Amino acid sequence: MTHGYQPTAPYGVPQQRTEPEPAPVAPAEAPAPKKPGRDRYLDLLRSIALVRVVVYHLFGWAWLTVLFPSMGVMFALAGSLMARSLNRPAWGVIRGRVRRLLPPLWAFSAVALALMFGGGWNPLKDPDHGGGTWVLLDLINYIIPVGAPPFPWHIGSKSGLLEDTWAVQAAGPLWYLRAYLWFVVASPVLLWAFRRAPWPTLLAPLGLTAVVGTGLVSIPGETGNAVTDFAVYGGCWILGFAHHEGVLAKIPRYVAVSCAALVMAFGLWWASGHLGPDGWDLNDIPLAQATWSFGFVVILLQYSPSWQELPGRLAKWDKLVTLSNNRAVTIYLWHNLLIMATVPILDRLYDLPFMQDERATAALDSTYMIWMFFLVWPLIGLMIVAVGWIEDIAAKRKPRLWPNGARKRRTHAR
């Protein structure tokens, strides 16, 4: 194949005046391929999911699980990144993922266990966990989250600095790390199966949820909870595979969105007949959570624009999006404990001289939750500075106190 400009043969009779032959045009250089980097659309979704988790755990609004199913979104994004990483040898990828997860968990576990033991909890004598030496084996889950870690349901007193159920709330989010670890370990097999039988592999978790998440088959104890979590969010994790492998992009958008809407409609219909103690909280309705999250994620990934930079007005949130993605594990692990830490801080306001008036006290009572919302974010910021750098060490990066990307952008601007 010849390249560049090729002069054409003259048509008709020869010209009386010969024009100079144009100089050959050098072939146009192909644009340099863009370096693979962060997909800012996916980063934005992860940031929104984290904020929604914090707001949900603070206010407890059940409708937030319908408005934005954060856990399904987070598992889908993690699944997409895992599929991309599995282009490398699987064992190295799993080891790297586990290494990034465990040190931040250890820092949290050290503080949480110190507070529990300092509050008088003795796991050997805890009747809620059967007592005996077997409960000591369960403590291993604070080191490697393969199961559910033990914790006291009540510790301290209701009149103490923290309410007596603080340990339950602090340890509650650890189920996510357990499910994440299970998915990471299973991903090589799941991706192998997806590449050979995409649709059966994609839909199998929904079928499993219909079996173990509806009471049709009941698995007792924490094993049942772990299997149910794996089934409920397995479809979203594998949707991440489908996004990375380009399977979703091959489906016409109107077909994908229409099917997703039907699956979501089924989820709401199922939820309407199986409302739990908190009403429309999908966390209490596994099949509704699985189907609603599945359809929701399909729509989000179908419209995925693959931004390399946040566009328009979203650009002003760039630093916070970068920070939250770099410290996602820290934010998730500590946010519940920090929400509870706002209470003893805000309670000090009642001791101020101008708060002795009944109207001032009533005003603080009526806006207490709002003040908790505004206070928890500075506390999360302090925790990012205090222990967030452990995420960098776990990822074999240079420790950073506030990784919002600002220094990197200033370097590029020079």
Short mmCIF file of N, CA and C in Angstrom, two decimals, residues 168-309:
data_model
loop_
_atom_site.label_atom_id
_atom_site.label_comp_id
_atom_site.label_asym_id
_atom_site.label_seq_id
_atom_site.Cartn_x
_atom_site.Cartn_y
_atom_site.Cartn_z
N VAL A 168 -22.67 -2.15 67.56
CA VAL A 168 -23.44 -2.74 66.47
C VAL A 168 -23.37 -1.85 65.25
N GLN A 169 -23.54 -0.57 65.45
CA GLN A 169 -23.53 0.36 64.33
C GLN A 169 -22.13 0.52 63.74
N ALA A 170 -21.11 0.50 64.57
CA ALA A 170 -19.75 0.66 64.08
C ALA A 170 -19.32 -0.53 63.24
N ALA A 171 -19.68 -1.73 63.69
CA ALA A 171 -19.26 -2.94 62.99
C ALA A 171 -20.21 -3.32 61.85
N GLY A 172 -21.37 -2.68 61.79
CA GLY A 172 -22.35 -3.03 60.76
C GLY A 172 -21.82 -2.99 59.34
N PRO A 173 -21.08 -1.94 58.93
CA PRO A 173 -20.62 -1.87 57.54
C PRO A 173 -19.61 -2.93 57.14
N LEU A 174 -19.11 -3.72 58.10
CA LEU A 174 -18.08 -4.69 57.75
C LEU A 174 -18.60 -5.80 56.85
N TRP A 175 -19.92 -5.95 56.73
CA TRP A 175 -20.45 -6.97 55.83
C TRP A 175 -20.01 -6.70 54.39
N TYR A 176 -19.86 -5.41 54.05
CA TYR A 176 -19.47 -5.05 52.69
C TYR A 176 -18.08 -5.58 52.37
N LEU A 177 -17.16 -5.48 53.33
CA LEU A 177 -15.81 -5.97 53.11
C LEU A 177 -15.80 -7.49 52.94
N ARG A 178 -16.65 -8.17 53.70
CA ARG A 178 -16.77 -9.62 53.54
C ARG A 178 -17.25 -9.97 52.14
N ALA A 179 -18.31 -9.32 51.69
CA ALA A 179 -18.85 -9.61 50.36
C ALA A 179 -17.83 -9.26 49.28
N TYR A 180 -17.15 -8.12 49.46
CA TYR A 180 -16.14 -7.70 48.48
C TYR A 180 -15.03 -8.75 48.38
N LEU A 181 -14.57 -9.25 49.54
CA LEU A 181 -13.52 -10.26 49.52
C LEU A 181 -13.98 -11.53 48.82
N TRP A 182 -15.20 -11.94 49.08
CA TRP A 182 -15.74 -13.12 48.40
C TRP A 182 -15.75 -12.92 46.89
N PHE A 183 -16.20 -11.76 46.44
CA PHE A 183 -16.26 -11.48 45.00
C PHE A 183 -14.87 -11.47 44.38
N VAL A 184 -13.91 -10.87 45.09
CA VAL A 184 -12.54 -10.80 44.57
C VAL A 184 -11.99 -12.21 44.36
N VAL A 185 -12.15 -13.06 45.36
CA VAL A 185 -11.63 -14.42 45.27
C VAL A 185 -12.34 -15.21 44.18
N ALA A 186 -13.64 -14.98 44.00
CA ALA A 186 -14.42 -15.73 43.01
C ALA A 186 -14.30 -15.15 41.60
N SER A 187 -13.75 -13.96 41.46
CA SER A 187 -13.77 -13.28 40.16
C SER A 187 -13.10 -14.03 39.02
N PRO A 188 -11.94 -14.66 39.21
CA PRO A 188 -11.36 -15.40 38.07
C PRO A 188 -12.32 -16.45 37.51
N VAL A 189 -13.00 -17.18 38.39
CA VAL A 189 -13.95 -18.18 37.92
C VAL A 189 -15.18 -17.52 37.31
N LEU A 190 -15.67 -16.46 37.95
CA LEU A 190 -16.85 -15.78 37.42
C LEU A 190 -16.57 -15.16 36.05
N LEU A 191 -15.40 -14.57 35.88
CA LEU A 191 -15.07 -13.96 34.59
C LEU A 191 -14.88 -15.03 33.52
N TRP A 192 -14.28 -16.14 33.90
CA TRP A 192 -14.14 -17.27 32.96
C TRP A 192 -15.51 -17.74 32.50
N ALA A 193 -16.43 -17.90 33.45
CA ALA A 193 -17.78 -18.34 33.10
C ALA A 193 -18.50 -17.30 32.27
N PHE A 194 -18.32 -16.02 32.60
CA PHE A 194 -19.01 -14.96 31.86
C PHE A 194 -18.56 -14.91 30.41
N ARG A 195 -17.29 -15.10 30.16
CA ARG A 195 -16.78 -15.03 28.79
C ARG A 195 -17.26 -16.21 27.94
N ARG A 196 -17.62 -17.30 28.59
CA ARG A 196 -18.10 -18.46 27.84
C ARG A 196 -19.62 -18.54 27.79
N ALA A 197 -20.28 -18.06 28.79
CA ALA A 197 -21.75 -18.08 28.81
C ALA A 197 -22.23 -16.80 29.48
N PRO A 198 -22.22 -15.67 28.76
CA PRO A 198 -22.49 -14.37 29.40
C PRO A 198 -23.85 -14.29 30.08
N TRP A 199 -24.90 -14.65 29.36
CA TRP A 199 -26.24 -14.43 29.90
C TRP A 199 -26.58 -15.35 31.06
N PRO A 200 -26.29 -16.64 30.98
CA PRO A 200 -26.55 -17.48 32.18
C PRO A 200 -25.75 -17.02 33.40
N THR A 201 -24.50 -16.60 33.18
CA THR A 201 -23.69 -16.14 34.32
C THR A 201 -24.22 -14.84 34.89
N LEU A 202 -24.70 -13.97 34.01
CA LEU A 202 -25.21 -12.67 34.45
C LEU A 202 -26.51 -12.80 35.24
N LEU A 203 -27.36 -13.71 34.80
CA LEU A 203 -28.69 -13.83 35.42
C LEU A 203 -28.72 -14.84 36.57
N ALA A 204 -27.67 -15.65 36.70
CA ALA A 204 -27.66 -16.67 37.75
C ALA A 204 -27.81 -16.08 39.15
N PRO A 205 -27.14 -14.95 39.49
CA PRO A 205 -27.32 -14.41 40.85
C PRO A 205 -28.75 -14.02 41.17
N LEU A 206 -29.50 -13.53 40.16
CA LEU A 206 -30.90 -13.19 40.41
C LEU A 206 -31.70 -14.46 40.72
N GLY A 207 -31.39 -15.54 40.00
CA GLY A 207 -32.06 -16.81 40.29
C GLY A 207 -31.70 -17.33 41.66
N LEU A 208 -30.42 -17.19 42.04
CA LEU A 208 -30.01 -17.62 43.37
C LEU A 208 -30.68 -16.80 44.46
N THR A 209 -30.83 -15.50 44.21
CA THR A 209 -31.52 -14.64 45.18
C THR A 209 -32.97 -15.06 45.35
N ALA A 210 -33.60 -15.47 44.26
CA ALA A 210 -34.99 -15.92 44.33
C ALA A 210 -35.12 -17.18 45.18
N VAL A 211 -34.02 -17.91 45.34
CA VAL A 211 -34.05 -19.14 46.14
C VAL A 211 -33.70 -18.87 47.60
N VAL A 212 -32.56 -18.17 47.81
CA VAL A 212 -32.08 -17.99 49.19
C VAL A 212 -32.53 -16.67 49.81
N GLY A 213 -33.06 -15.75 49.00
CA GLY A 213 -33.45 -14.46 49.54
C GLY A 213 -34.94 -14.29 49.75
N THR A 214 -35.70 -15.35 49.52
CA THR A 214 -37.15 -15.26 49.68
C THR A 214 -37.68 -16.22 50.73
N GLY A 215 -36.78 -17.00 51.34
CA GLY A 215 -37.23 -18.00 52.30
C GLY A 215 -37.55 -19.34 51.69
N LEU A 216 -37.45 -19.45 50.35
CA LEU A 216 -37.70 -20.74 49.71
C LEU A 216 -36.71 -21.78 50.22
N VAL A 217 -35.44 -21.37 50.34
CA VAL A 217 -34.41 -22.18 50.98
C VAL A 217 -33.76 -21.31 52.04
N SER A 218 -33.70 -21.77 53.24
CA SER A 218 -33.18 -20.97 54.34
C SER A 218 -31.85 -21.55 54.82
N ILE A 219 -30.83 -20.70 54.82
CA ILE A 219 -29.51 -21.08 55.33
C ILE A 219 -29.32 -20.33 56.64
N PRO A 220 -29.19 -21.02 57.74
CA PRO A 220 -29.16 -20.33 59.05
C PRO A 220 -27.84 -19.59 59.29
N GLY A 221 -27.92 -18.65 60.21
CA GLY A 221 -26.73 -17.98 60.71
C GLY A 221 -26.08 -17.03 59.73
N GLU A 222 -24.84 -16.67 60.05
CA GLU A 222 -24.10 -15.73 59.23
C GLU A 222 -23.73 -16.31 57.88
N THR A 223 -23.65 -17.63 57.79
CA THR A 223 -23.40 -18.25 56.49
C THR A 223 -24.52 -17.91 55.53
N GLY A 224 -25.76 -17.97 56.03
CA GLY A 224 -26.90 -17.61 55.20
C GLY A 224 -26.86 -16.15 54.78
N ASN A 225 -26.48 -15.26 55.71
CA ASN A 225 -26.37 -13.85 55.38
C ASN A 225 -25.31 -13.60 54.31
N ALA A 226 -24.17 -14.30 54.44
CA ALA A 226 -23.09 -14.13 53.48
C ALA A 226 -23.50 -14.62 52.09
N VAL A 227 -24.16 -15.78 52.04
CA VAL A 227 -24.61 -16.31 50.75
C VAL A 227 -25.66 -15.39 50.12
N THR A 228 -26.55 -14.88 50.95
CA THR A 228 -27.58 -13.96 50.44
C THR A 228 -26.96 -12.69 49.89
N ASP A 229 -26.01 -12.11 50.61
CA ASP A 229 -25.33 -10.91 50.11
C ASP A 229 -24.62 -11.18 48.79
N PHE A 230 -23.97 -12.35 48.71
CA PHE A 230 -23.27 -12.72 47.48
C PHE A 230 -24.24 -12.83 46.32
N ALA A 231 -25.41 -13.39 46.57
CA ALA A 231 -26.42 -13.54 45.52
C ALA A 231 -27.04 -12.20 45.14
N VAL A 232 -27.40 -11.39 46.15
CA VAL A 232 -28.09 -10.12 45.89
C VAL A 232 -27.25 -9.20 45.02
N TYR A 233 -25.95 -9.12 45.31
CA TYR A 233 -25.10 -8.16 44.59
C TYR A 233 -24.22 -8.82 43.54
N GLY A 234 -24.36 -10.14 43.37
CA GLY A 234 -23.58 -10.81 42.35
C GLY A 234 -23.92 -10.34 40.95
N GLY A 235 -25.20 -10.08 40.69
CA GLY A 235 -25.58 -9.58 39.38
C GLY A 235 -24.93 -8.25 39.05
N CYS A 236 -24.84 -7.38 40.05
CA CYS A 236 -24.21 -6.07 39.83
C CYS A 236 -22.71 -6.23 39.59
N TRP A 237 -22.07 -7.11 40.34
CA TRP A 237 -20.64 -7.35 40.13
C TRP A 237 -20.37 -7.84 38.71
N ILE A 238 -21.19 -8.77 38.24
CA ILE A 238 -21.00 -9.31 36.90
C ILE A 238 -21.41 -8.28 35.83
N LEU A 239 -22.34 -7.39 36.16
CA LEU A 239 -22.62 -6.28 35.24
C LEU A 239 -21.38 -5.43 35.03
N GLY A 240 -20.55 -5.32 36.08
CA GLY A 240 -19.27 -4.64 35.90
C GLY A 240 -18.41 -5.35 34.88
N PHE A 241 -18.41 -6.70 34.90
CA PHE A 241 -17.71 -7.46 33.87
C PHE A 241 -18.27 -7.11 32.48
N ALA A 242 -19.60 -7.11 32.37
CA ALA A 242 -20.24 -6.84 31.09
C ALA A 242 -19.89 -5.46 30.56
N HIS A 243 -19.78 -4.49 31.47
CA HIS A 243 -19.41 -3.14 31.07
C HIS A 243 -17.98 -3.12 30.54
N HIS A 244 -17.06 -3.75 31.26
CA HIS A 244 -15.67 -3.74 30.82
C HIS A 244 -15.47 -4.52 29.52
N GLU A 245 -16.17 -5.64 29.39
CA GLU A 245 -15.99 -6.50 28.21
C GLU A 245 -16.73 -5.95 26.98
N GLY A 246 -17.51 -4.89 27.15
CA GLY A 246 -18.22 -4.30 26.03
C GLY A 246 -19.50 -5.01 25.66
N VAL A 247 -19.95 -5.93 26.50
CA VAL A 247 -21.19 -6.66 26.20
C VAL A 247 -22.39 -5.72 26.25
N LEU A 248 -22.44 -4.85 27.26
CA LEU A 248 -23.57 -3.92 27.36
C LEU A 248 -23.62 -2.97 26.18
N ALA A 249 -22.45 -2.56 25.68
CA ALA A 249 -22.42 -1.61 24.57
C ALA A 249 -22.98 -2.21 23.28
N LYS A 250 -23.00 -3.54 23.17
CA LYS A 250 -23.51 -4.19 21.97
C LYS A 250 -25.04 -4.27 21.95
N ILE A 251 -25.66 -4.04 23.10
CA ILE A 251 -27.12 -4.12 23.19
C ILE A 251 -27.70 -2.74 22.86
N PRO A 252 -28.66 -2.66 21.93
CA PRO A 252 -29.29 -1.36 21.66
C PRO A 252 -29.81 -0.73 22.95
N ARG A 253 -29.57 0.55 23.08
CA ARG A 253 -29.89 1.21 24.34
C ARG A 253 -31.37 1.07 24.70
N TYR A 254 -32.25 1.21 23.72
CA TYR A 254 -33.67 1.16 24.05
C TYR A 254 -34.06 -0.23 24.54
N VAL A 255 -33.38 -1.27 24.04
CA VAL A 255 -33.67 -2.62 24.50
C VAL A 255 -33.19 -2.80 25.94
N ALA A 256 -31.94 -2.36 26.20
CA ALA A 256 -31.38 -2.51 27.54
C ALA A 256 -32.18 -1.74 28.58
N VAL A 257 -32.53 -0.49 28.25
CA VAL A 257 -33.26 0.34 29.21
C VAL A 257 -34.67 -0.21 29.43
N SER A 258 -35.31 -0.68 28.38
CA SER A 258 -36.66 -1.23 28.52
C SER A 258 -36.66 -2.48 29.39
N CYS A 259 -35.69 -3.37 29.15
CA CYS A 259 -35.61 -4.59 29.96
C CYS A 259 -35.26 -4.25 31.41
N ALA A 260 -34.35 -3.28 31.58
CA ALA A 260 -33.98 -2.88 32.94
C ALA A 260 -35.18 -2.31 33.68
N ALA A 261 -35.99 -1.51 32.98
CA ALA A 261 -37.17 -0.93 33.62
C ALA A 261 -38.15 -2.02 34.06
N LEU A 262 -38.29 -3.06 33.25
CA LEU A 262 -39.18 -4.17 33.63
C LEU A 262 -38.66 -4.90 34.87
N VAL A 263 -37.35 -5.12 34.91
CA VAL A 263 -36.76 -5.79 36.08
C VAL A 263 -36.94 -4.92 37.32
N MET A 264 -36.75 -3.61 37.19
CA MET A 264 -36.93 -2.71 38.32
C MET A 264 -38.39 -2.67 38.76
N ALA A 265 -39.29 -2.68 37.80
CA ALA A 265 -40.72 -2.68 38.14
C ALA A 265 -41.08 -3.94 38.92
N PHE A 266 -40.50 -5.08 38.51
CA PHE A 266 -40.73 -6.30 39.27
C PHE A 266 -40.22 -6.14 40.70
N GLY A 267 -39.04 -5.53 40.84
CA GLY A 267 -38.48 -5.33 42.18
C GLY A 267 -39.40 -4.52 43.07
N LEU A 268 -39.96 -3.44 42.54
CA LEU A 268 -40.87 -2.62 43.33
C LEU A 268 -42.16 -3.37 43.65
N TRP A 269 -42.64 -4.13 42.66
CA TRP A 269 -43.85 -4.93 42.91
C TRP A 269 -43.61 -5.94 44.03
N TRP A 270 -42.46 -6.61 43.97
CA TRP A 270 -42.15 -7.60 45.01
C TRP A 270 -42.01 -6.91 46.37
N ALA A 271 -41.35 -5.76 46.38
CA ALA A 271 -41.17 -5.03 47.64
C ALA A 271 -42.51 -4.63 48.24
N SER A 272 -43.46 -4.24 47.39
CA SER A 272 -44.75 -3.77 47.90
C SER A 272 -45.49 -4.84 48.68
N GLY A 273 -45.21 -6.09 48.37
CA GLY A 273 -45.87 -7.18 49.08
C GLY A 273 -45.03 -7.79 50.18
N HIS A 274 -43.81 -7.27 50.38
CA HIS A 274 -42.91 -7.85 51.39
C HIS A 274 -42.22 -6.75 52.18
N LEU A 275 -42.96 -5.72 52.53
CA LEU A 275 -42.36 -4.60 53.26
C LEU A 275 -41.90 -5.07 54.63
N GLY A 276 -40.72 -4.60 55.02
CA GLY A 276 -40.15 -4.97 56.29
C GLY A 276 -40.52 -3.98 57.38
N PRO A 277 -39.85 -4.04 58.51
CA PRO A 277 -40.16 -3.13 59.62
C PRO A 277 -39.90 -1.66 59.28
N ASP A 278 -39.02 -1.41 58.31
CA ASP A 278 -38.74 -0.03 57.90
C ASP A 278 -39.38 0.32 56.57
N GLY A 279 -40.46 -0.35 56.26
CA GLY A 279 -41.22 -0.01 55.06
C GLY A 279 -40.47 -0.35 53.78
N TRP A 280 -40.22 0.67 52.96
CA TRP A 280 -39.64 0.47 51.64
C TRP A 280 -38.12 0.40 51.66
N ASP A 281 -37.55 0.05 52.76
CA ASP A 281 -36.10 -0.13 52.83
C ASP A 281 -35.74 -1.44 52.12
N LEU A 282 -35.12 -1.33 50.94
CA LEU A 282 -34.83 -2.52 50.14
C LEU A 282 -33.75 -3.39 50.77
N ASN A 283 -33.02 -2.87 51.74
CA ASN A 283 -32.04 -3.69 52.42
C ASN A 283 -32.69 -4.85 53.17
N ASP A 284 -33.97 -4.71 53.50
CA ASP A 284 -34.69 -5.77 54.21
C ASP A 284 -35.41 -6.71 53.26
N ILE A 285 -35.32 -6.47 51.94
CA ILE A 285 -36.07 -7.26 50.96
C ILE A 285 -35.10 -7.71 49.89
N PRO A 286 -34.40 -8.84 50.07
CA PRO A 286 -33.30 -9.22 49.18
C PRO A 286 -33.66 -9.27 47.70
N LEU A 287 -34.77 -9.91 47.33
CA LEU A 287 -35.09 -10.03 45.91
C LEU A 287 -35.38 -8.67 45.30
N ALA A 288 -36.06 -7.80 46.03
CA ALA A 288 -36.33 -6.46 45.54
C ALA A 288 -35.02 -5.67 45.40
N GLN A 289 -34.12 -5.81 46.38
CA GLN A 289 -32.83 -5.14 46.31
C GLN A 289 -32.04 -5.61 45.09
N ALA A 290 -32.03 -6.93 44.86
CA ALA A 290 -31.26 -7.48 43.75
C ALA A 290 -31.78 -7.00 42.40
N THR A 291 -33.09 -7.06 42.20
CA THR A 291 -33.64 -6.70 40.89
C THR A 291 -33.62 -5.19 40.66
N TRP A 292 -33.94 -4.41 41.69
CA TRP A 292 -33.91 -2.95 41.53
C TRP A 292 -32.48 -2.47 41.27
N SER A 293 -31.52 -2.99 42.03
CA SER A 293 -30.13 -2.59 41.85
C SER A 293 -29.62 -3.02 40.47
N PHE A 294 -30.00 -4.22 40.05
CA PHE A 294 -29.57 -4.74 38.75
C PHE A 294 -30.03 -3.82 37.62
N GLY A 295 -31.32 -3.51 37.59
CA GLY A 295 -31.84 -2.64 36.54
C GLY A 295 -31.26 -1.25 36.60
N PHE A 296 -31.11 -0.72 37.81
CA PHE A 296 -30.55 0.62 38.00
C PHE A 296 -29.13 0.70 37.45
N VAL A 297 -28.33 -0.32 37.74
CA VAL A 297 -26.94 -0.34 37.28
C VAL A 297 -26.88 -0.48 35.76
N VAL A 298 -27.76 -1.28 35.17
CA VAL A 298 -27.79 -1.41 33.71
C VAL A 298 -27.98 -0.04 33.06
N ILE A 299 -28.91 0.74 33.57
CA ILE A 299 -29.17 2.06 32.99
C ILE A 299 -27.97 2.98 33.18
N LEU A 300 -27.38 2.99 34.37
CA LEU A 300 -26.21 3.85 34.61
C LEU A 300 -25.06 3.49 33.67
N LEU A 301 -24.82 2.20 33.47
CA LEU A 301 -23.69 1.79 32.64
C LEU A 301 -24.00 1.92 31.16
N GLN A 302 -25.26 1.84 30.78
CA GLN A 302 -25.63 2.05 29.38
C GLN A 302 -25.37 3.49 28.95
N TYR A 303 -25.54 4.41 29.87
CA TYR A 303 -25.34 5.82 29.54
C TYR A 303 -23.94 6.29 29.93
N SER A 304 -23.04 5.33 30.20
CA SER A 304 -21.69 5.67 30.64
C SER A 304 -20.94 6.45 29.57
N PRO A 305 -20.61 7.73 29.82
CA PRO A 305 -19.94 8.54 28.81
C PRO A 305 -18.41 8.43 28.81
N SER A 306 -17.83 7.70 29.80
CA SER A 306 -16.38 7.52 29.87
C SER A 306 -15.63 8.85 29.83
N TRP A 307 -15.94 9.72 30.78
CA TRP A 307 -15.25 11.01 30.87
C TRP A 307 -13.81 10.82 31.34
N GLN A 308 -12.90 11.55 30.71
CA GLN A 308 -11.54 11.64 31.25
C GLN A 308 -11.42 12.83 32.20
N GLU A 309 -12.33 13.79 32.06
CA GLU A 309 -12.44 14.91 32.98
C GLU A 309 -13.91 15.19 33.23
#
